[in-house]
């Protein structure tokens, strides 16, 4: 007898035996098809007599690939066309990201009506992208029969177009197709959508056999590139035309290059052209573009553009003689940079070989002598690949940026001499960074901030992020209030003066001198207007320039400071009111205002990068669990809960306070401790976690003893259950507060504790990334994040979104017809190489458990310090 749990395995085992004896094993496609037929036959037999509503219910309830295959196979037995059945499948693909829906594509091709095909062409952009590519675009490719539907699909997909077969089927002659392209191109308002269409047409033209059709489409591509405003994308289009045999595209490219006034734009075009020549061209075609690049290298007036050309010719296109010319150019000009623009010249990726080759083959050159001079001061090889293996800590390498890595007395004169002789060398930014750190260690903060500001614009540019963060770290963390106040009195360049002015105002906020902070923030905002209008930029401003960022994703520095000013003004008023009245109720209002604003004491010069900067290891000691001494002071000043805590405690200790207000203050005291406990790794540098958790427990034990009738007593019991692991606390909620809104959470906690799963509060492993569970009702969660999480709560969903200083992860179980479902984050683990893995679980009601018949949308939202890491979600526990 086959056990129920083994049924899913039997068809596959049988199929493998069948394959071995029939010879299908040599053809994976045939194996897959045979398996699908087998599953479909089983499904057809199982589905006999089932209604469409029953099949629909089974489809949404399927939790495994096998169950899904069986249900989809049942749909495959239905005769077509069947618009109702097709609509069920379409709705399923709209709501669920399906990795392998087996034969669902062919089923839809057969079941859908022409009207549904037309509607899908209009709506396909609303479906999940993965489902569109796997299943729905192939359906449209097969079923679209007219140009109107084709237009709808292209517009809905914002230019993404995969309909070569449909084009050839719909358009009887090339003229009709070109006319349709003209009309559709105009309807696409988004430049990116237009580029996608042009790219698709270019690929189609290269595959088109009909010469007349190819000529017509080529003519259209010439007109399209004339309308392209972006020179980089236009160069791509000209390359396509060149590959189509249009030799005049190279001449047009020369005119395009000459028309660009910006050195940065010309350099960007050089990089793109070199990449095209390297990857997409061969033979005579490639040689033509190489000749074009040589012409630029010999004639362009900009040293930056010439050097970009020569580097590309040597590294990407194998032109040996380009290295000699590159060395001669750098002997005259040093390594060129884009003055006050976004990027300095970089030798990164494989291009470190350019500098190494120059130093080895031309040791007396500016580049070669600079390498030797750098190594003499540093005491180790310039190139990391030539260094001995760096020390490892718990298997994780961190950059050596701690104070112990520097020898100021020896390095300061060494680096000062190096920079005097080699100011335009690729090692200049590394040398200046180390010089700054030595100044910093010696307490020479004026020299430190001036030099670090220069590091941001020196070649080769690979220290820019490190320099931006360290500059802000010095102002925000390392320097005391008195040191920063003294620095503000010195004559500094406009950007530094503004940075110091703002940082000093933030120090006033942290000292709770709110009235003085208001004046400082107002003065800074006046300076900031001129700062951003001039050529100087804020430390992390360049991160906002990435093309993939929408306006909402960019850090709004001025808006953040203006909001901060408004909040500080409010606190100044509350502080003044309490100082005058001495009313405990006024002190409570001040404490509450502080409690609800986690960003109140934040220095926005970090632009959301502070924790990520530390996490990457730029503050070396932090990366190994030992913070620099100044970090403890900084963290205590930064965390809003630490500022509100003594005010709540003062209200509690006042014997004249009314019981209701004292209860609120005592409960809020516990919330402050929870805030400190859940803040993250930073808090551990200033607070002992065990002590904090002990204070949470003692505070809420006192609360439930003194205020059992409070409407917050059930919440206190829930916290006690979570932090003690004692199941009697949530059980008291069910017994003593049966109408409480925490009953469902109490049941979940009881389930977790009795299963031995531990507390729903996270406990991190060595590889874990600290995270905090957030509520959509929490005012500290930005509106954009609340809207995003709410919008995805009604469907099965996993996703991440970064906003400001935090990255948020959302997991939703979708709409459920009863209570009893829950979603939880098990762990977030850093897997190295810029990857994070989020482990989650979705719990169903226990078998036999009576659950309320109510629509629910179980989900969880957590946050971590902002990260650019790639995120993967996995259901279940880490292996």
mmCIF file of C-alpha atoms in Angstrom, residues 296-588:
data_model
loop_
_atom_site.group_PDB
_atom_site.id
_atom_site.type_symbol
_atom_site.label_atom_id
_atom_site.label_comp_id
_atom_site.label_asym_id
_atom_site.label_seq_id
_atom_site.Cartn_x
_atom_site.Cartn_y
_atom_site.Cartn_z
ATOM 1 C CA UNK A 296 39.890 60.845 -30.689
ATOM 2 C CA UNK A 297 42.957 59.897 -28.630
ATOM 3 C CA UNK A 298 45.176 61.981 -30.883
ATOM 4 C CA UNK A 299 42.964 65.032 -31.387
ATOM 5 C CA UNK A 300 40.723 65.620 -28.352
ATOM 6 C CA UNK A 301 41.806 68.665 -26.341
ATOM 7 C CA UNK A 302 40.709 67.109 -23.040
ATOM 8 C CA UNK A 303 43.416 65.066 -21.242
ATOM 9 C CA UNK A 304 40.625 63.137 -19.541
ATOM 10 C CA UNK A 305 39.061 62.054 -22.847
ATOM 11 C CA UNK A 306 42.429 61.239 -24.400
ATOM 12 C CA UNK A 307 43.381 59.063 -21.455
ATOM 13 C CA UNK A 308 40.006 57.335 -21.464
ATOM 14 C CA UNK A 309 40.501 56.541 -25.150
ATOM 15 C CA UNK A 310 44.027 55.232 -24.696
ATOM 16 C CA UNK A 311 43.069 53.137 -21.675
ATOM 17 C CA UNK A 312 40.174 51.609 -23.610
ATOM 18 C CA UNK A 313 42.326 50.924 -26.664
ATOM 19 C CA UNK A 314 44.901 49.130 -24.530
ATOM 20 C CA UNK A 315 42.654 47.283 -22.091
ATOM 21 C CA UNK A 316 39.570 46.495 -24.194
ATOM 22 C CA UNK A 317 40.909 46.355 -27.728
ATOM 23 C CA UNK A 318 44.439 45.020 -27.379
ATOM 24 C CA UNK A 319 46.280 48.018 -28.842
ATOM 25 C CA UNK A 320 49.757 47.643 -27.303
ATOM 26 C CA UNK A 321 51.043 50.977 -28.608
ATOM 27 C CA UNK A 322 48.278 52.769 -26.656
ATOM 28 C CA UNK A 323 50.091 52.065 -23.368
ATOM 29 C CA UNK A 324 53.175 54.030 -24.446
ATOM 30 C CA UNK A 325 51.052 56.986 -25.498
ATOM 31 C CA UNK A 326 49.052 56.762 -22.236
ATOM 32 C CA UNK A 327 52.305 56.926 -20.261
ATOM 33 C CA UNK A 328 53.489 59.980 -22.225
ATOM 34 C CA UNK A 329 50.178 61.738 -21.605
ATOM 35 C CA UNK A 330 50.247 61.043 -17.856
ATOM 36 C CA UNK A 331 53.887 62.181 -17.672
ATOM 37 C CA UNK A 332 52.691 65.587 -18.943
ATOM 38 C CA UNK A 333 49.329 65.862 -17.184
ATOM 39 C CA UNK A 334 49.202 63.281 -14.429
ATOM 40 C CA UNK A 335 46.032 61.222 -14.273
ATOM 41 C CA UNK A 336 43.267 63.530 -15.477
ATOM 42 C CA UNK A 337 40.039 64.008 -13.527
ATOM 43 C CA UNK A 338 36.674 65.581 -14.103
ATOM 44 C CA UNK A 339 36.994 68.750 -12.055
ATOM 45 C CA UNK A 340 34.144 69.036 -9.525
ATOM 46 C CA UNK A 341 32.077 66.509 -11.455
ATOM 47 C CA UNK A 342 30.646 63.221 -10.404
ATOM 48 C CA UNK A 343 33.485 60.816 -11.122
ATOM 49 C CA UNK A 344 37.225 60.975 -10.957
ATOM 50 C CA UNK A 345 39.182 58.760 -13.323
ATOM 51 C CA UNK A 346 39.170 55.241 -11.986
ATOM 52 C CA UNK A 347 41.316 52.224 -12.554
ATOM 53 C CA UNK A 348 39.019 49.576 -11.180
ATOM 54 C CA UNK A 349 37.915 46.113 -12.179
ATOM 55 C CA UNK A 350 40.403 44.702 -14.664
ATOM 56 C CA UNK A 351 41.921 48.140 -15.338
ATOM 57 C CA UNK A 352 44.324 47.876 -12.402
ATOM 58 C CA UNK A 353 46.383 45.995 -14.983
ATOM 59 C CA UNK A 354 46.818 49.215 -16.947
ATOM 60 C CA UNK A 355 48.634 50.887 -14.061
ATOM 61 C CA UNK A 356 50.606 47.751 -13.218
ATOM 62 C CA UNK A 357 51.726 47.341 -16.834
ATOM 63 C CA UNK A 358 52.688 51.017 -17.042
ATOM 64 C CA UNK A 359 54.758 50.762 -13.857
ATOM 65 C CA UNK A 360 56.508 47.553 -14.929
ATOM 66 C CA UNK A 361 57.217 48.519 -18.550
ATOM 67 C CA UNK A 362 57.995 52.195 -17.855
ATOM 68 C CA UNK A 363 59.453 52.292 -14.315
ATOM 69 C CA UNK A 364 60.858 55.833 -14.750
ATOM 70 C CA UNK A 365 57.485 57.254 -15.772
ATOM 71 C CA UNK A 366 55.327 59.430 -13.526
ATOM 72 C CA UNK A 367 53.141 56.397 -12.849
ATOM 73 C CA UNK A 368 56.054 54.017 -12.177
ATOM 74 C CA UNK A 369 57.911 56.394 -9.845
ATOM 75 C CA UNK A 370 54.679 57.162 -7.980
ATOM 76 C CA UNK A 371 54.039 53.478 -7.324
ATOM 77 C CA UNK A 372 57.513 53.065 -5.802
ATOM 78 C CA UNK A 373 57.130 56.229 -3.712
ATOM 79 C CA UNK A 374 53.750 55.036 -2.393
ATOM 80 C CA UNK A 375 55.185 51.648 -1.441
ATOM 81 C CA UNK A 376 58.093 53.312 0.360
ATOM 82 C CA UNK A 377 55.736 55.202 2.683
ATOM 83 C CA UNK A 378 53.115 52.489 3.069
ATOM 84 C CA UNK A 379 55.580 49.634 3.542
ATOM 85 C CA UNK A 380 53.523 47.159 1.478
ATOM 86 C CA UNK A 381 52.972 46.621 -2.265
ATOM 87 C CA UNK A 382 50.682 49.109 -3.999
ATOM 88 C CA UNK A 383 48.599 46.394 -5.681
ATOM 89 C CA UNK A 384 46.484 44.292 -3.340
ATOM 90 C CA UNK A 385 47.074 41.198 -5.453
ATOM 91 C CA UNK A 386 50.772 41.397 -4.580
ATOM 92 C CA UNK A 387 50.213 41.724 -0.834
ATOM 93 C CA UNK A 388 50.298 38.935 1.705
ATOM 94 C CA UNK A 389 46.903 37.586 2.679
ATOM 95 C CA UNK A 390 45.019 39.998 4.923
ATOM 96 C CA UNK A 391 44.128 38.779 8.448
ATOM 97 C CA UNK A 392 40.703 37.190 8.790
ATOM 98 C CA UNK A 393 38.230 37.697 11.600
ATOM 99 C CA UNK A 394 35.565 35.025 11.951
ATOM 100 C CA UNK A 395 35.989 34.315 8.266
ATOM 101 C CA UNK A 396 34.976 37.859 7.283
ATOM 102 C CA UNK A 397 37.561 40.249 5.912
ATOM 103 C CA UNK A 398 37.164 43.906 6.836
ATOM 104 C CA UNK A 399 39.148 46.859 5.453
ATOM 105 C CA UNK A 400 41.895 47.952 7.874
ATOM 106 C CA UNK A 401 40.567 51.383 8.779
ATOM 107 C CA UNK A 402 41.046 51.332 12.555
ATOM 108 C CA UNK A 403 43.406 53.736 14.324
ATOM 109 C CA UNK A 404 45.802 50.884 15.066
ATOM 110 C CA UNK A 405 46.513 50.556 11.332
ATOM 111 C CA UNK A 406 48.330 53.914 11.170
ATOM 112 C CA UNK A 407 51.713 55.269 12.301
ATOM 113 C CA UNK A 408 51.091 59.062 12.307
ATOM 114 C CA UNK A 409 54.598 60.191 13.274
ATOM 115 C CA UNK A 410 56.123 58.323 10.339
ATOM 116 C CA UNK A 411 53.272 58.580 7.822
ATOM 117 C CA UNK A 412 52.395 62.281 8.077
ATOM 118 C CA UNK A 413 55.695 63.598 6.628
ATOM 119 C CA UNK A 414 55.811 60.692 4.179
ATOM 120 C CA UNK A 415 52.359 61.328 2.727
ATOM 121 C CA UNK A 416 52.820 65.102 2.701
ATOM 122 C CA UNK A 417 55.957 64.661 0.574
ATOM 123 C CA UNK A 418 54.247 62.110 -1.674
ATOM 124 C CA UNK A 419 51.297 64.402 -2.400
ATOM 125 C CA UNK A 420 53.610 67.336 -3.104
ATOM 126 C CA UNK A 421 55.443 65.291 -5.761
ATOM 127 C CA UNK A 422 52.569 63.156 -7.115
ATOM 128 C CA UNK A 423 49.326 65.139 -6.755
ATOM 129 C CA UNK A 424 47.860 63.652 -9.965
ATOM 130 C CA UNK A 425 48.854 60.029 -9.387
ATOM 131 C CA UNK A 426 46.199 57.272 -9.059
ATOM 132 C CA UNK A 427 47.541 56.671 -5.549
ATOM 133 C CA UNK A 428 46.876 60.281 -4.501
ATOM 134 C CA UNK A 429 43.460 59.650 -2.967
ATOM 135 C CA UNK A 430 44.736 56.614 -1.028
ATOM 136 C CA UNK A 431 47.691 58.632 0.244
ATOM 137 C CA UNK A 432 45.551 61.644 1.181
ATOM 138 C CA UNK A 433 43.036 59.393 2.952
ATOM 139 C CA UNK A 434 45.770 57.887 5.111
ATOM 140 C CA UNK A 435 47.211 61.343 5.756
ATOM 141 C CA UNK A 436 43.785 62.517 6.930
ATOM 142 C CA UNK A 437 43.425 59.572 9.286
ATOM 143 C CA UNK A 438 46.836 60.367 10.761
ATOM 144 C CA UNK A 439 45.810 64.015 11.269
ATOM 145 C CA UNK A 440 42.609 62.794 12.893
ATOM 146 C CA UNK A 441 44.434 60.469 15.293
ATOM 147 C CA UNK A 442 46.703 63.343 16.293
ATOM 148 C CA UNK A 443 43.699 65.590 16.929
ATOM 149 C CA UNK A 444 44.558 67.947 14.049
ATOM 150 C CA UNK A 445 40.926 68.183 12.996
ATOM 151 C CA UNK A 446 41.234 71.315 10.860
ATOM 152 C CA UNK A 447 43.885 69.608 8.712
ATOM 153 C CA UNK A 448 41.866 66.391 8.751
ATOM 154 C CA UNK A 449 38.595 67.798 7.397
ATOM 155 C CA UNK A 450 40.325 70.004 4.825
ATOM 156 C CA UNK A 451 42.352 67.095 3.487
ATOM 157 C CA UNK A 452 39.453 64.645 3.515
ATOM 158 C CA UNK A 453 37.362 67.070 1.488
ATOM 159 C CA UNK A 454 40.131 67.034 -1.145
ATOM 160 C CA UNK A 455 40.292 63.221 -1.130
ATOM 161 C CA UNK A 456 36.788 63.093 -2.585
ATOM 162 C CA UNK A 457 37.999 64.650 -5.859
ATOM 163 C CA UNK A 458 41.471 63.151 -6.287
ATOM 164 C CA UNK A 459 42.380 60.415 -8.777
ATOM 165 C CA UNK A 460 41.773 57.546 -9.125
ATOM 166 C CA UNK A 461 38.467 58.030 -7.304
ATOM 167 C CA UNK A 462 38.112 54.648 -5.635
ATOM 168 C CA UNK A 463 38.316 56.228 -2.163
ATOM 169 C CA UNK A 464 35.396 58.570 -2.692
ATOM 170 C CA UNK A 465 32.827 56.613 -0.678
ATOM 171 C CA UNK A 466 35.312 55.937 2.126
ATOM 172 C CA UNK A 467 36.318 59.615 2.204
ATOM 173 C CA UNK A 468 32.748 60.912 2.213
ATOM 174 C CA UNK A 469 31.831 58.679 5.131
ATOM 175 C CA UNK A 470 34.970 59.397 7.124
ATOM 176 C CA UNK A 471 34.534 63.151 6.694
ATOM 177 C CA UNK A 472 31.048 62.939 8.171
ATOM 178 C CA UNK A 473 32.251 60.501 10.842
ATOM 179 C CA UNK A 474 34.874 62.984 12.023
ATOM 180 C CA UNK A 475 32.317 65.793 12.265
ATOM 181 C CA UNK A 476 29.451 63.714 13.630
ATOM 182 C CA UNK A 477 31.123 61.135 15.865
ATOM 183 C CA UNK A 478 34.804 61.690 16.483
ATOM 184 C CA UNK A 479 34.836 65.363 17.416
ATOM 185 C CA UNK A 480 33.389 66.540 20.694
ATOM 186 C CA UNK A 481 31.024 69.485 20.929
ATOM 187 C CA UNK A 482 33.848 71.729 22.153
ATOM 188 C CA UNK A 483 36.192 70.652 19.341
ATOM 189 C CA UNK A 484 33.521 71.215 16.716
ATOM 190 C CA UNK A 485 32.648 74.604 18.174
ATOM 191 C CA UNK A 486 36.325 75.600 17.983
ATOM 192 C CA UNK A 487 36.548 74.359 14.385
ATOM 193 C CA UNK A 488 33.485 76.388 13.391
ATOM 194 C CA UNK A 489 35.352 79.582 14.341
ATOM 195 C CA UNK A 490 38.125 78.879 11.818
ATOM 196 C CA UNK A 491 38.087 80.093 8.219
ATOM 197 C CA UNK A 492 37.043 77.140 6.075
ATOM 198 C CA UNK A 493 35.961 76.738 2.467
ATOM 199 C CA UNK A 494 32.200 77.186 1.909
ATOM 200 C CA UNK A 495 31.262 73.501 1.803
ATOM 201 C CA UNK A 496 33.253 72.614 4.906
ATOM 202 C CA UNK A 497 31.947 75.657 6.745
ATOM 203 C CA UNK A 498 28.415 74.509 6.010
ATOM 204 C CA UNK A 499 29.142 70.903 7.032
ATOM 205 C CA UNK A 500 30.591 72.080 10.348
ATOM 206 C CA UNK A 501 27.714 74.506 10.919
ATOM 207 C CA UNK A 502 25.100 71.811 10.434
ATOM 208 C CA UNK A 503 26.971 69.220 12.517
ATOM 209 C CA UNK A 504 27.281 71.718 15.347
ATOM 210 C CA UNK A 505 23.530 72.360 15.210
ATOM 211 C CA UNK A 506 22.942 68.592 15.488
ATOM 212 C CA UNK A 507 25.241 68.472 18.516
ATOM 213 C CA UNK A 508 22.993 71.154 20.068
ATOM 214 C CA UNK A 509 19.955 68.955 19.395
ATOM 215 C CA UNK A 510 21.671 66.019 21.098
ATOM 216 C CA UNK A 511 22.565 68.233 24.070
ATOM 217 C CA UNK A 512 18.847 69.114 24.174
ATOM 218 C CA UNK A 513 19.598 72.797 23.630
ATOM 219 C CA UNK A 514 16.632 72.904 21.277
ATOM 220 C CA UNK A 515 16.275 76.679 21.019
ATOM 221 C CA UNK A 516 19.950 77.112 20.028
ATOM 222 C CA UNK A 517 19.631 74.183 17.617
ATOM 223 C CA UNK A 518 16.726 75.899 15.861
ATOM 224 C CA UNK A 519 18.876 78.958 15.196
ATOM 225 C CA UNK A 520 21.745 76.799 13.924
ATOM 226 C CA UNK A 521 19.533 74.774 11.584
ATOM 227 C CA UNK A 522 17.951 77.932 10.178
ATOM 228 C CA UNK A 523 21.378 79.420 9.486
ATOM 229 C CA UNK A 524 22.553 76.238 7.826
ATOM 230 C CA UNK A 525 19.556 76.088 5.494
ATOM 231 C CA UNK A 526 20.517 79.557 4.261
ATOM 232 C CA UNK A 527 24.038 78.301 3.529
ATOM 233 C CA UNK A 528 22.729 75.100 1.935
ATOM 234 C CA UNK A 529 20.922 77.015 -0.814
ATOM 235 C CA UNK A 530 24.232 78.492 -2.010
ATOM 236 C CA UNK A 531 26.050 75.215 -1.351
ATOM 237 C CA UNK A 532 23.988 73.141 -3.757
ATOM 238 C CA UNK A 533 23.772 75.937 -6.324
ATOM 239 C CA UNK A 534 27.574 76.187 -6.496
ATOM 240 C CA UNK A 535 30.005 73.590 -7.799
ATOM 241 C CA UNK A 536 30.449 72.049 -4.357
ATOM 242 C CA UNK A 537 28.356 69.053 -3.381
ATOM 243 C CA UNK A 538 27.320 67.280 -0.197
ATOM 244 C CA UNK A 539 29.367 64.201 0.786
ATOM 245 C CA UNK A 540 26.969 61.554 -0.538
ATOM 246 C CA UNK A 541 25.142 63.627 -3.151
ATOM 247 C CA UNK A 542 26.715 61.712 -6.006
ATOM 248 C CA UNK A 543 24.797 58.582 -4.976
ATOM 249 C CA UNK A 544 21.617 60.351 -6.119
ATOM 250 C CA UNK A 545 22.965 60.494 -9.685
ATOM 251 C CA UNK A 546 22.544 56.805 -10.464
ATOM 252 C CA UNK A 547 20.235 56.425 -13.454
ATOM 253 C CA UNK A 548 18.175 53.613 -11.943
ATOM 254 C CA UNK A 549 16.971 55.774 -9.045
ATOM 255 C CA UNK A 550 13.523 57.321 -9.266
ATOM 256 C CA UNK A 551 12.925 60.723 -7.699
ATOM 257 C CA UNK A 552 11.294 59.020 -4.720
ATOM 258 C CA UNK A 553 14.370 56.842 -4.160
ATOM 259 C CA UNK A 554 16.789 59.778 -4.060
ATOM 260 C CA UNK A 555 17.754 61.169 -0.684
ATOM 261 C CA UNK A 556 16.003 64.481 -0.116
ATOM 262 C CA UNK A 557 18.642 66.199 1.995
ATOM 263 C CA UNK A 558 17.066 69.634 2.204
ATOM 264 C CA UNK A 559 13.588 68.255 2.799
ATOM 265 C CA UNK A 560 14.961 66.047 5.604
ATOM 266 C CA UNK A 561 16.671 68.981 7.326
ATOM 267 C CA UNK A 562 13.572 71.158 6.970
ATOM 268 C CA UNK A 563 11.497 68.416 8.601
ATOM 269 C CA UNK A 564 14.129 68.084 11.319
ATOM 270 C CA UNK A 565 13.952 71.845 11.950
ATOM 271 C CA UNK A 566 10.171 71.666 12.312
ATOM 272 C CA UNK A 567 10.481 68.840 14.866
ATOM 273 C CA UNK A 568 13.183 70.658 16.849
ATOM 274 C CA UNK A 569 11.027 73.800 16.899
ATOM 275 C CA UNK A 570 8.213 71.711 18.373
ATOM 276 C CA UNK A 571 10.542 70.322 21.045
ATOM 277 C CA UNK A 572 11.845 73.801 21.846
ATOM 278 C CA UNK A 573 8.260 74.920 22.463
ATOM 279 C CA UNK A 574 7.441 71.886 24.633
ATOM 280 C CA UNK A 575 10.681 72.311 26.571
ATOM 281 C CA UNK A 576 9.940 75.984 27.195
ATOM 282 C CA UNK A 577 6.370 75.172 28.248
ATOM 283 C CA UNK A 578 7.510 72.593 30.778
ATOM 284 C CA UNK A 579 10.266 74.873 32.135
ATOM 285 C CA UNK A 580 7.627 77.496 32.815
ATOM 286 C CA UNK A 581 4.798 75.285 34.138
ATOM 287 C CA UNK A 582 6.733 72.442 35.844
ATOM 288 C CA UNK A 583 3.620 70.395 35.135
ATOM 289 C CA UNK A 584 4.458 66.646 34.828
ATOM 290 C CA UNK A 585 1.898 66.409 32.019
ATOM 291 C CA UNK A 586 3.989 68.873 29.992
ATOM 292 C CA UNK A 587 7.138 66.854 30.676
ATOM 293 C CA UNK A 588 5.316 63.729 29.496
#
